[in-house]
Amino acid sequence: MTITFQQIVFIAISAFTIISAWIVVTNRNLFHAAIALMASFAGVAGLYILLEAGFLAASQLLVYIGAISILIMFAIMMTRRLMQTAESPYNLQWKWGIVAAFLIFILLAVLIFQTWPADTYAAPPVQSPAALRGSVTDLGIALVSVDQYVLPFEVASVLLLAALVGAIVIAWPEDDR
Amino acid sequence: MIPLSWYLFVAAILFCLGLYGVISRRNAVAILMSVELMLNAVNINLIAFWRYLAPEESTGLAWAIFVLAVAAAEAAIGLALIISIYRQRDSVIAEELDTLKY
């Protein structure tokens, strides 16, 4: 089996994503972990581009790197005294965490390679560039058409509004509420 | 070409790293970051299945967008809670926040 250029790109992006994610869960310094989290999000956006979902990649960059990471950095800076502590970043049950994560990983890996064998699902169905561009148009129409996703779409907007109001109310100082 | 299982495998690794972080980190902000990693793994799965099994339908993309919206709301509320708790208790260590136990 020869390795194609696309596979090399995939392996490189995946390795970058996973190493960044590893830094996120292990680094003692929370600020460095947040930077690594941004790198991991960027790697996931690269995977979306490999999957020819350009719109999702752009949303990933905007929402995750542009908004969520910055929000997390604000929170880290506001709780700054605890950013870098001499004590361990892990609690007492971290060994059980390793066991649980490892067992679930084994389970998932077995399931994945048995249910979707690499030779049956070797490549995505060929789509013309026009059809892939059309998928974004279809998504836009599906999100607002009555027989598809208009109700989840409206519920999502109500959820975002509730989160907006709720975040302000929760973070407001107790004494002048 | 890249087999479907490779994407699912990468997503599984990402999910398990996030799970490990959620179980074992002490700082509440770090737990929230690990949750974001897990949500990202779910989104990779959704997009991979969309591209390989049903590229002509918009179901996978629509679900991924909804996961994105929920992740944004979750981050906003979670960080507001953490800042509020820090203001009252001077701590964001998850295991010290045990008032509800007693």
PDB file of N, CA and C in Angstrom, chain B:
ATOM      1  N   MET B   1      -6.517   7.625  -1.153  1.00  0.00           N
ATOM      2  CA  MET B   1      -7.636   8.307  -0.474  1.00  0.00           C
ATOM      3  C   MET B   1      -7.674   7.917   1.004  1.00  0.00           C
ATOM      4  N   ILE B   2      -8.391   8.697   1.779  1.00  0.00           N
ATOM      5  CA  ILE B   2      -8.421   8.482   3.231  1.00  0.00           C
ATOM      6  C   ILE B   2      -9.654   7.663   3.592  1.00  0.00           C
ATOM      7  N   PRO B   3      -9.487   6.492   4.231  1.00  0.00           N
ATOM      8  CA  PRO B   3     -10.660   5.714   4.661  1.00  0.00           C
ATOM      9  C   PRO B   3     -11.435   6.435   5.757  1.00  0.00           C
ATOM     10  N   LEU B   4     -12.732   6.143   5.815  1.00  0.00           N
ATOM     11  CA  LEU B   4     -13.600   6.752   6.837  1.00  0.00           C
ATOM     12  C   LEU B   4     -13.100   6.476   8.249  1.00  0.00           C
ATOM     13  N   SER B   5     -12.577   5.219   8.445  1.00  0.00           N
ATOM     14  CA  SER B   5     -12.208   4.837   9.800  1.00  0.00           C
ATOM     15  C   SER B   5     -11.066   5.693  10.356  1.00  0.00           C
ATOM     16  N   TRP B   6     -10.228   6.268   9.491  1.00  0.00           N
ATOM     17  CA  TRP B   6      -9.141   7.111  10.001  1.00  0.00           C
ATOM     18  C   TRP B   6      -9.699   8.329  10.717  1.00  0.00           C
ATOM     19  N   TYR B   7     -10.703   8.962  10.094  1.00  0.00           N
ATOM     20  CA  TYR B   7     -11.307  10.136  10.735  1.00  0.00           C
ATOM     21  C   TYR B   7     -11.934   9.741  12.067  1.00  0.00           C
ATOM     22  N   LEU B   8     -12.664   8.607  12.062  1.00  0.00           N
ATOM     23  CA  LEU B   8     -13.333   8.175  13.299  1.00  0.00           C
ATOM     24  C   LEU B   8     -12.304   7.866  14.374  1.00  0.00           C
ATOM     25  N   PHE B   9     -11.157   7.301  13.958  1.00  0.00           N
ATOM     26  CA  PHE B   9     -10.099   6.955  14.909  1.00  0.00           C
ATOM     27  C   PHE B   9      -9.518   8.218  15.553  1.00  0.00           C
ATOM     28  N   VAL B  10      -9.227   9.218  14.724  1.00  0.00           N
ATOM     29  CA  VAL B  10      -8.702  10.481  15.264  1.00  0.00           C
ATOM     30  C   VAL B  10      -9.711  11.100  16.225  1.00  0.00           C
ATOM     31  N   ALA B  11     -10.997  11.073  15.830  1.00  0.00           N
ATOM     32  CA  ALA B  11     -12.032  11.627  16.704  1.00  0.00           C
ATOM     33  C   ALA B  11     -12.101  10.857  18.022  1.00  0.00           C
ATOM     34  N   ALA B  12     -11.910   9.524  17.958  1.00  0.00           N
ATOM     35  CA  ALA B  12     -11.957   8.720  19.187  1.00  0.00           C
ATOM     36  C   ALA B  12     -10.802   9.097  20.115  1.00  0.00           C
ATOM     37  N   ILE B  13      -9.602   9.294  19.537  1.00  0.00           N
ATOM     38  CA  ILE B  13      -8.456   9.702  20.368  1.00  0.00           C
ATOM     39  C   ILE B  13      -8.751  11.041  21.038  1.00  0.00           C
ATOM     40  N   LEU B  14      -9.266  11.988  20.238  1.00  0.00           N
ATOM     41  CA  LEU B  14      -9.559  13.325  20.765  1.00  0.00           C
ATOM     42  C   LEU B  14     -10.598  13.238  21.885  1.00  0.00           C
ATOM     43  N   PHE B  15     -11.636  12.405  21.667  1.00  0.00           N
ATOM     44  CA  PHE B  15     -12.694  12.258  22.655  1.00  0.00           C
ATOM     45  C   PHE B  15     -12.141  11.691  23.961  1.00  0.00           C
ATOM     46  N   CYS B  16     -11.265  10.669  23.859  1.00  0.00           N
ATOM     47  CA  CYS B  16     -10.750  10.042  25.074  1.00  0.00           C
ATOM     48  C   CYS B  16      -9.790  10.965  25.815  1.00  0.00           C
ATOM     49  N   LEU B  17      -9.013  11.765  25.071  1.00  0.00           N
ATOM     50  CA  LEU B  17      -8.171  12.761  25.738  1.00  0.00           C
ATOM     51  C   LEU B  17      -9.046  13.743  26.513  1.00  0.00           C
ATOM     52  N   GLY B  18     -10.133  14.196  25.874  1.00  0.00           N
ATOM     53  CA  GLY B  18     -11.040  15.111  26.551  1.00  0.00           C
ATOM     54  C   GLY B  18     -11.657  14.479  27.781  1.00  0.00           C
ATOM     55  N   LEU B  19     -12.040  13.199  27.649  1.00  0.00           N
ATOM     56  CA  LEU B  19     -12.650  12.483  28.780  1.00  0.00           C
ATOM     57  C   LEU B  19     -11.674  12.395  29.956  1.00  0.00           C
ATOM     58  N   TYR B  20     -10.418  12.068  29.623  1.00  0.00           N
ATOM     59  CA  TYR B  20      -9.393  12.001  30.668  1.00  0.00           C
ATOM     60  C   TYR B  20      -9.252  13.353  31.363  1.00  0.00           C
ATOM     61  N   GLY B  21      -9.251  14.436  30.560  1.00  0.00           N
ATOM     62  CA  GLY B  21      -9.132  15.762  31.144  1.00  0.00           C
ATOM     63  C   GLY B  21     -10.303  16.087  32.056  1.00  0.00           C
ATOM     64  N   VAL B  22     -11.523  15.730  31.632  1.00  0.00           N
ATOM     65  CA  VAL B  22     -12.712  16.023  32.441  1.00  0.00           C
ATOM     66  C   VAL B  22     -12.640  15.283  33.773  1.00  0.00           C
ATOM     67  N   ILE B  23     -12.200  14.009  33.735  1.00  0.00           N
ATOM     68  CA  ILE B  23     -12.189  13.229  34.971  1.00  0.00           C
ATOM     69  C   ILE B  23     -11.081  13.699  35.904  1.00  0.00           C
ATOM     70  N   SER B  24      -9.904  14.044  35.370  1.00  0.00           N
ATOM     71  CA  SER B  24      -8.756  14.154  36.260  1.00  0.00           C
ATOM     72  C   SER B  24      -8.257  15.573  36.520  1.00  0.00           C
ATOM     73  N   ARG B  25      -8.716  16.590  35.788  1.00  0.00           N
ATOM     74  CA  ARG B  25      -8.184  17.926  36.064  1.00  0.00           C
ATOM     75  C   ARG B  25      -8.866  18.530  37.287  1.00  0.00           C
ATOM     76  N   ARG B  26      -8.134  19.374  38.008  1.00  0.00           N
ATOM     77  CA  ARG B  26      -8.698  19.980  39.209  1.00  0.00           C
ATOM     78  C   ARG B  26      -9.324  21.340  38.910  1.00  0.00           C
ATOM     79  N   ASN B  27      -8.706  22.084  37.981  1.00  0.00           N
ATOM     80  CA  ASN B  27      -9.174  23.436  37.714  1.00  0.00           C
ATOM     81  C   ASN B  27     -10.437  23.403  36.844  1.00  0.00           C
ATOM     82  N   ALA B  28     -11.458  24.181  37.250  1.00  0.00           N
ATOM     83  CA  ALA B  28     -12.735  24.136  36.531  1.00  0.00           C
ATOM     84  C   ALA B  28     -12.581  24.633  35.094  1.00  0.00           C
ATOM     85  N   VAL B  29     -11.700  25.623  34.868  1.00  0.00           N
ATOM     86  CA  VAL B  29     -11.507  26.109  33.493  1.00  0.00           C
ATOM     87  C   VAL B  29     -10.906  25.010  32.622  1.00  0.00           C
ATOM     88  N   ALA B  30      -9.969  24.222  33.197  1.00  0.00           N
ATOM     89  CA  ALA B  30      -9.366  23.119  32.436  1.00  0.00           C
ATOM     90  C   ALA B  30     -10.399  22.055  32.112  1.00  0.00           C
ATOM     91  N   ILE B  31     -11.349  21.814  33.039  1.00  0.00           N
ATOM     92  CA  ILE B  31     -12.416  20.849  32.760  1.00  0.00           C
ATOM     93  C   ILE B  31     -13.261  21.333  31.590  1.00  0.00           C
ATOM     94  N   LEU B  32     -13.568  22.633  31.585  1.00  0.00           N
ATOM     95  CA  LEU B  32     -14.355  23.197  30.486  1.00  0.00           C
ATOM     96  C   LEU B  32     -13.616  23.062  29.159  1.00  0.00           C
ATOM     97  N   MET B  33     -12.297  23.272  29.178  1.00  0.00           N
ATOM     98  CA  MET B  33     -11.524  23.137  27.934  1.00  0.00           C
ATOM     99  C   MET B  33     -11.575  21.702  27.426  1.00  0.00           C
ATOM    100  N   SER B  34     -11.524  20.729  28.358  1.00  0.00           N
ATOM    101  CA  SER B  34     -11.592  19.323  27.945  1.00  0.00           C
ATOM    102  C   SER B  34     -12.959  18.998  27.346  1.00  0.00           C
ATOM    103  N   VAL B  35     -14.031  19.602  27.903  1.00  0.00           N
ATOM    104  CA  VAL B  35     -15.363  19.385  27.342  1.00  0.00           C
ATOM    105  C   VAL B  35     -15.411  19.899  25.910  1.00  0.00           C
ATOM    106  N   GLU B  36     -14.767  21.046  25.664  1.00  0.00           N
ATOM    107  CA  GLU B  36     -14.747  21.575  24.294  1.00  0.00           C
ATOM    108  C   GLU B  36     -14.043  20.601  23.352  1.00  0.00           C
ATOM    109  N   LEU B  37     -12.962  19.954  23.825  1.00  0.00           N
ATOM    110  CA  LEU B  37     -12.275  18.956  22.995  1.00  0.00           C
ATOM    111  C   LEU B  37     -13.223  17.816  22.634  1.00  0.00           C
ATOM    112  N   MET B  38     -14.011  17.350  23.628  1.00  0.00           N
ATOM    113  CA  MET B  38     -14.935  16.246  23.353  1.00  0.00           C
ATOM    114  C   MET B  38     -15.981  16.661  22.327  1.00  0.00           C
ATOM    115  N   LEU B  39     -16.506  17.905  22.438  1.00  0.00           N
ATOM    116  CA  LEU B  39     -17.504  18.370  21.470  1.00  0.00           C
ATOM    117  C   LEU B  39     -16.909  18.429  20.073  1.00  0.00           C
ATOM    118  N   ASN B  40     -15.621  18.815  19.982  1.00  0.00           N
ATOM    119  CA  ASN B  40     -14.955  18.848  18.679  1.00  0.00           C
ATOM    120  C   ASN B  40     -14.864  17.463  18.076  1.00  0.00           C
ATOM    121  N   ALA B  41     -14.575  16.458  18.910  1.00  0.00           N
ATOM    122  CA  ALA B  41     -14.481  15.082  18.408  1.00  0.00           C
ATOM    123  C   ALA B  41     -15.826  14.647  17.829  1.00  0.00           C
ATOM    124  N   VAL B  42     -16.912  14.998  18.526  1.00  0.00           N
ATOM    125  CA  VAL B  42     -18.249  14.656  18.029  1.00  0.00           C
ATOM    126  C   VAL B  42     -18.492  15.298  16.668  1.00  0.00           C
ATOM    127  N   ASN B  43     -18.078  16.560  16.526  1.00  0.00           N
ATOM    128  CA  ASN B  43     -18.297  17.261  15.261  1.00  0.00           C
ATOM    129  C   ASN B  43     -17.508  16.632  14.124  1.00  0.00           C
ATOM    130  N   ILE B  44     -16.267  16.175  14.396  1.00  0.00           N
ATOM    131  CA  ILE B  44     -15.498  15.492  13.350  1.00  0.00           C
ATOM    132  C   ILE B  44     -16.266  14.264  12.878  1.00  0.00           C
ATOM    133  N   ASN B  45     -16.810  13.490  13.823  1.00  0.00           N
ATOM    134  CA  ASN B  45     -17.595  12.310  13.451  1.00  0.00           C
ATOM    135  C   ASN B  45     -18.780  12.686  12.564  1.00  0.00           C
ATOM    136  N   LEU B  46     -19.527  13.731  12.982  1.00  0.00           N
ATOM    137  CA  LEU B  46     -20.709  14.130  12.210  1.00  0.00           C
ATOM    138  C   LEU B  46     -20.324  14.485  10.782  1.00  0.00           C
ATOM    139  N   ILE B  47     -19.263  15.291  10.619  1.00  0.00           N
ATOM    140  CA  ILE B  47     -18.877  15.738   9.281  1.00  0.00           C
ATOM    141  C   ILE B  47     -18.345  14.569   8.459  1.00  0.00           C
ATOM    142  N   ALA B  48     -17.577  13.651   9.094  1.00  0.00           N
ATOM    143  CA  ALA B  48     -17.039  12.508   8.352  1.00  0.00           C
ATOM    144  C   ALA B  48     -18.177  11.614   7.852  1.00  0.00           C
ATOM    145  N   PHE B  49     -19.164  11.344   8.730  1.00  0.00           N
ATOM    146  CA  PHE B  49     -20.294  10.518   8.285  1.00  0.00           C
ATOM    147  C   PHE B  49     -21.083  11.216   7.180  1.00  0.00           C
ATOM    148  N   TRP B  50     -21.252  12.545   7.305  1.00  0.00           N
ATOM    149  CA  TRP B  50     -21.959  13.293   6.268  1.00  0.00           C
ATOM    150  C   TRP B  50     -21.256  13.120   4.925  1.00  0.00           C
ATOM    151  N   ARG B  51     -19.926  13.287   4.920  1.00  0.00           N
ATOM    152  CA  ARG B  51     -19.190  13.267   3.654  1.00  0.00           C
ATOM    153  C   ARG B  51     -19.159  11.873   3.037  1.00  0.00           C
ATOM    154  N   TYR B  52     -19.071  10.819   3.886  1.00  0.00           N
ATOM    155  CA  TYR B  52     -18.894   9.476   3.336  1.00  0.00           C
ATOM    156  C   TYR B  52     -20.220   8.771   3.079  1.00  0.00           C
ATOM    157  N   LEU B  53     -21.232   9.025   3.882  1.00  0.00           N
ATOM    158  CA  LEU B  53     -22.465   8.239   3.783  1.00  0.00           C
ATOM    159  C   LEU B  53     -23.632   9.005   3.172  1.00  0.00           C
ATOM    160  N   ALA B  54     -23.726  10.317   3.391  1.00  0.00           N
ATOM    161  CA  ALA B  54     -24.878  11.051   2.870  1.00  0.00           C
ATOM    162  C   ALA B  54     -24.489  12.464   2.439  1.00  0.00           C
ATOM    163  N   PRO B  55     -23.586  12.600   1.444  1.00  0.00           N
ATOM    164  CA  PRO B  55     -23.127  13.956   1.092  1.00  0.00           C
ATOM    165  C   PRO B  55     -24.193  14.796   0.407  1.00  0.00           C
ATOM    166  N   GLU B  56     -25.260  14.173  -0.107  1.00  0.00           N
ATOM    167  CA  GLU B  56     -26.250  14.987  -0.833  1.00  0.00           C
ATOM    168  C   GLU B  56     -27.320  15.522   0.108  1.00  0.00           C
ATOM    169  N   GLU B  57     -27.326  15.080   1.383  1.00  0.00           N
ATOM    170  CA  GLU B  57     -28.276  15.631   2.349  1.00  0.00           C
ATOM    171  C   GLU B  57     -27.560  16.624   3.250  1.00  0.00           C
ATOM    172  N   SER B  58     -28.336  17.520   3.888  1.00  0.00           N
ATOM    173  CA  SER B  58     -27.679  18.528   4.722  1.00  0.00           C
ATOM    174  C   SER B  58     -27.789  18.190   6.211  1.00  0.00           C
ATOM    175  N   THR B  59     -28.223  16.961   6.540  1.00  0.00           N
ATOM    176  CA  THR B  59     -28.443  16.605   7.942  1.00  0.00           C
ATOM    177  C   THR B  59     -27.166  16.747   8.773  1.00  0.00           C
ATOM    178  N   GLY B  60     -26.059  16.157   8.288  1.00  0.00           N
ATOM    179  CA  GLY B  60     -24.815  16.172   9.055  1.00  0.00           C
ATOM    180  C   GLY B  60     -24.316  17.582   9.305  1.00  0.00           C
ATOM    181  N   LEU B  61     -24.341  18.408   8.252  1.00  0.00           N
ATOM    182  CA  LEU B  61     -23.889  19.793   8.405  1.00  0.00           C
ATOM    183  C   LEU B  61     -24.772  20.543   9.391  1.00  0.00           C
ATOM    184  N   ALA B  62     -26.104  20.345   9.282  1.00  0.00           N
ATOM    185  CA  ALA B  62     -27.017  21.072  10.167  1.00  0.00           C
ATOM    186  C   ALA B  62     -26.760  20.694  11.624  1.00  0.00           C
ATOM    187  N   TRP B  63     -26.569  19.387  11.876  1.00  0.00           N
ATOM    188  CA  TRP B  63     -26.303  18.957  13.254  1.00  0.00           C
ATOM    189  C   TRP B  63     -25.003  19.551  13.779  1.00  0.00           C
ATOM    190  N   ALA B  64     -23.978  19.573  12.912  1.00  0.00           N
ATOM    191  CA  ALA B  64     -22.693  20.138  13.347  1.00  0.00           C
ATOM    192  C   ALA B  64     -22.851  21.605  13.725  1.00  0.00           C
ATOM    193  N   ILE B  65     -23.685  22.336  12.956  1.00  0.00           N
ATOM    194  CA  ILE B  65     -23.916  23.751  13.277  1.00  0.00           C
ATOM    195  C   ILE B  65     -24.611  23.880  14.631  1.00  0.00           C
ATOM    196  N   PHE B  66     -25.585  22.978  14.900  1.00  0.00           N
ATOM    197  CA  PHE B  66     -26.280  23.057  16.189  1.00  0.00           C
ATOM    198  C   PHE B  66     -25.332  22.750  17.345  1.00  0.00           C
ATOM    199  N   VAL B  67     -24.438  21.756  17.135  1.00  0.00           N
ATOM    200  CA  VAL B  67     -23.454  21.449  18.185  1.00  0.00           C
ATOM    201  C   VAL B  67     -22.580  22.667  18.459  1.00  0.00           C
ATOM    202  N   LEU B  68     -22.214  23.376  17.390  1.00  0.00           N
ATOM    203  CA  LEU B  68     -21.406  24.591  17.520  1.00  0.00           C
ATOM    204  C   LEU B  68     -22.124  25.632  18.384  1.00  0.00           C
ATOM    205  N   ALA B  69     -23.436  25.822  18.090  1.00  0.00           N
ATOM    206  CA  ALA B  69     -24.206  26.823  18.835  1.00  0.00           C
ATOM    207  C   ALA B  69     -24.299  26.440  20.309  1.00  0.00           C
ATOM    208  N   VAL B  70     -24.549  25.140  20.580  1.00  0.00           N
ATOM    209  CA  VAL B  70     -24.669  24.689  21.965  1.00  0.00           C
ATOM    210  C   VAL B  70     -23.328  24.833  22.688  1.00  0.00           C
ATOM    211  N   ALA B  71     -22.217  24.556  21.965  1.00  0.00           N
ATOM    212  CA  ALA B  71     -20.894  24.701  22.584  1.00  0.00           C
ATOM    213  C   ALA B  71     -20.640  26.149  22.970  1.00  0.00           C
ATOM    214  N   ALA B  72     -21.060  27.082  22.109  1.00  0.00           N
ATOM    215  CA  ALA B  72     -20.851  28.494  22.417  1.00  0.00           C
ATOM    216  C   ALA B  72     -21.650  28.883  23.660  1.00  0.00           C
ATOM    217  N   ALA B  73     -22.926  28.458  23.725  1.00  0.00           N
ATOM    218  CA  ALA B  73     -23.751  28.776  24.885  1.00  0.00           C
ATOM    219  C   ALA B  73     -23.163  28.166  26.152  1.00  0.00           C
ATOM    220  N   GLU B  74     -22.678  26.916  26.033  1.00  0.00           N
ATOM    221  CA  GLU B  74     -22.120  26.212  27.186  1.00  0.00           C
ATOM    222  C   GLU B  74     -20.875  26.908  27.711  1.00  0.00           C
ATOM    223  N   ALA B  75     -20.016  27.380  26.783  1.00  0.00           N
ATOM    224  CA  ALA B  75     -18.805  28.081  27.215  1.00  0.00           C
ATOM    225  C   ALA B  75     -19.159  29.373  27.930  1.00  0.00           C
ATOM    226  N   ALA B  76     -20.137  30.121  27.387  1.00  0.00           N
ATOM    227  CA  ALA B  76     -20.501  31.399  28.006  1.00  0.00           C
ATOM    228  C   ALA B  76     -21.023  31.183  29.421  1.00  0.00           C
ATOM    229  N   ILE B  77     -21.976  30.239  29.581  1.00  0.00           N
ATOM    230  CA  ILE B  77     -22.571  29.999  30.900  1.00  0.00           C
ATOM    231  C   ILE B  77     -21.529  29.425  31.860  1.00  0.00           C
ATOM    232  N   GLY B  78     -20.725  28.469  31.370  1.00  0.00           N
ATOM    233  CA  GLY B  78     -19.725  27.844  32.231  1.00  0.00           C
ATOM    234  C   GLY B  78     -18.733  28.851  32.777  1.00  0.00           C
ATOM    235  N   LEU B  79     -18.248  29.729  31.905  1.00  0.00           N
ATOM    236  CA  LEU B  79     -17.252  30.693  32.364  1.00  0.00           C
ATOM    237  C   LEU B  79     -17.880  31.728  33.284  1.00  0.00           C
ATOM    238  N   ALA B  80     -19.156  32.105  33.021  1.00  0.00           N
ATOM    239  CA  ALA B  80     -19.822  33.023  33.945  1.00  0.00           C
ATOM    240  C   ALA B  80     -19.940  32.390  35.330  1.00  0.00           C
ATOM    241  N   LEU B  81     -20.287  31.095  35.381  1.00  0.00           N
ATOM    242  CA  LEU B  81     -20.381  30.383  36.662  1.00  0.00           C
ATOM    243  C   LEU B  81     -19.033  30.365  37.367  1.00  0.00           C
ATOM    244  N   ILE B  82     -17.959  30.066  36.589  1.00  0.00           N
ATOM    245  CA  ILE B  82     -16.634  29.973  37.197  1.00  0.00           C
ATOM    246  C   ILE B  82     -16.229  31.318  37.794  1.00  0.00           C
ATOM    247  N   ILE B  83     -16.493  32.410  37.036  1.00  0.00           N
ATOM    248  CA  ILE B  83     -16.098  33.729  37.536  1.00  0.00           C
ATOM    249  C   ILE B  83     -16.903  34.084  38.783  1.00  0.00           C
ATOM    250  N   SER B  84     -18.210  33.747  38.771  1.00  0.00           N
ATOM    251  CA  SER B  84     -19.053  34.022  39.933  1.00  0.00           C
ATOM    252  C   SER B  84     -18.568  33.233  41.158  1.00  0.00           C
ATOM    253  N   ILE B  85     -18.226  31.950  40.957  1.00  0.00           N
ATOM    254  CA  ILE B  85     -17.739  31.118  42.065  1.00  0.00           C
ATOM    255  C   ILE B  85     -16.407  31.646  42.575  1.00  0.00           C
ATOM    256  N   TYR B  86     -15.542  32.056  41.659  1.00  0.00           N
ATOM    257  CA  TYR B  86     -14.229  32.582  42.066  1.00  0.00           C
ATOM    258  C   TYR B  86     -14.393  33.818  42.922  1.00  0.00           C
ATOM    259  N   ARG B  87     -15.393  34.651  42.563  1.00  0.00           N
ATOM    260  CA  ARG B  87     -15.603  35.879  43.326  1.00  0.00           C
ATOM    261  C   ARG B  87     -16.056  35.564  44.750  1.00  0.00           C
ATOM    262  N   GLN B  88     -16.870  34.515  44.909  1.00  0.00           N
ATOM    263  CA  GLN B  88     -17.413  34.202  46.231  1.00  0.00           C
ATOM    264  C   GLN B  88     -16.484  33.331  47.070  1.00  0.00           C
ATOM    265  N   ARG B  89     -15.812  32.357  46.435  1.00  0.00           N
ATOM    266  CA  ARG B  89     -15.068  31.361  47.195  1.00  0.00           C
ATOM    267  C   ARG B  89     -13.573  31.511  47.075  1.00  0.00           C
ATOM    268  N   ASP B  90     -13.103  32.408  46.136  1.00  0.00           N
ATOM    269  CA  ASP B  90     -11.683  32.609  45.924  1.00  0.00           C
ATOM    270  C   ASP B  90     -10.994  31.332  45.432  1.00  0.00           C
ATOM    271  N   SER B  91     -11.706  30.490  44.712  1.00  0.00           N
ATOM    272  CA  SER B  91     -11.124  29.233  44.263  1.00  0.00           C
ATOM    273  C   SER B  91     -11.882  28.736  43.040  1.00  0.00           C
ATOM    274  N   VAL B  92     -11.152  28.131  42.085  1.00  0.00           N
ATOM    275  CA  VAL B  92     -11.842  27.466  40.973  1.00  0.00           C
ATOM    276  C   VAL B  92     -11.447  25.993  40.915  1.00  0.00           C
ATOM    277  N   ILE B  93     -10.962  25.460  42.062  1.00  0.00           N
ATOM    278  CA  ILE B  93     -10.630  24.040  42.114  1.00  0.00           C
ATOM    279  C   ILE B  93     -11.920  23.251  42.325  1.00  0.00           C
ATOM    280  N   ALA B  94     -12.201  22.332  41.395  1.00  0.00           N
ATOM    281  CA  ALA B  94     -13.518  21.684  41.393  1.00  0.00           C
ATOM    282  C   ALA B  94     -13.781  20.903  42.674  1.00  0.00           C
ATOM    283  N   GLU B  95     -12.740  20.284  43.263  1.00  0.00           N
ATOM    284  CA  GLU B  95     -13.022  19.430  44.415  1.00  0.00           C
ATOM    285  C   GLU B  95     -13.194  20.224  45.710  1.00  0.00           C
ATOM    286  N   GLU B  96     -12.863  21.528  45.688  1.00  0.00           N
ATOM    287  CA  GLU B  96     -13.113  22.338  46.879  1.00  0.00           C
ATOM    288  C   GLU B  96     -14.528  22.891  46.880  1.00  0.00           C
ATOM    289  N   LEU B  97     -15.243  22.770  45.756  1.00  0.00           N
ATOM    290  CA  LEU B  97     -16.590  23.334  45.669  1.00  0.00           C
ATOM    291  C   LEU B  97     -17.583  22.236  46.019  1.00  0.00           C
ATOM    292  N   ASP B  98     -17.713  21.927  47.334  1.00  0.00           N
ATOM    293  CA  ASP B  98     -18.508  20.771  47.740  1.00  0.00           C
ATOM    294  C   ASP B  98     -19.634  21.163  48.689  1.00  0.00           C
ATOM    295  N   THR B  99     -20.108  22.429  48.620  1.00  0.00           N
ATOM    296  CA  THR B  99     -21.151  22.876  49.529  1.00  0.00           C
ATOM    297  C   THR B  99     -22.414  22.021  49.432  1.00  0.00           C
ATOM    298  N   LEU B 100     -22.741  21.573  48.212  1.00  0.00           N
ATOM    299  CA  LEU B 100     -23.984  20.833  48.033  1.00  0.00           C
ATOM    300  C   LEU B 100     -23.947  19.467  48.699  1.00  0.00           C
ATOM    301  N   LYS B 101     -22.744  19.009  49.124  1.00  0.00           N
ATOM    302  CA  LYS B 101     -22.638  17.680  49.699  1.00  0.00           C
ATOM    303  C   LYS B 101     -23.140  17.631  51.143  1.00  0.00           C
ATOM    304  N   TYR B 102     -23.122  18.782  51.828  1.00  0.00           N
ATOM    305  CA  TYR B 102     -23.424  18.749  53.258  1.00  0.00           C
ATOM    306  C   TYR B 102     -24.778  19.390  53.577  1.00  0.00           C
TER     307      TYR B 102
END
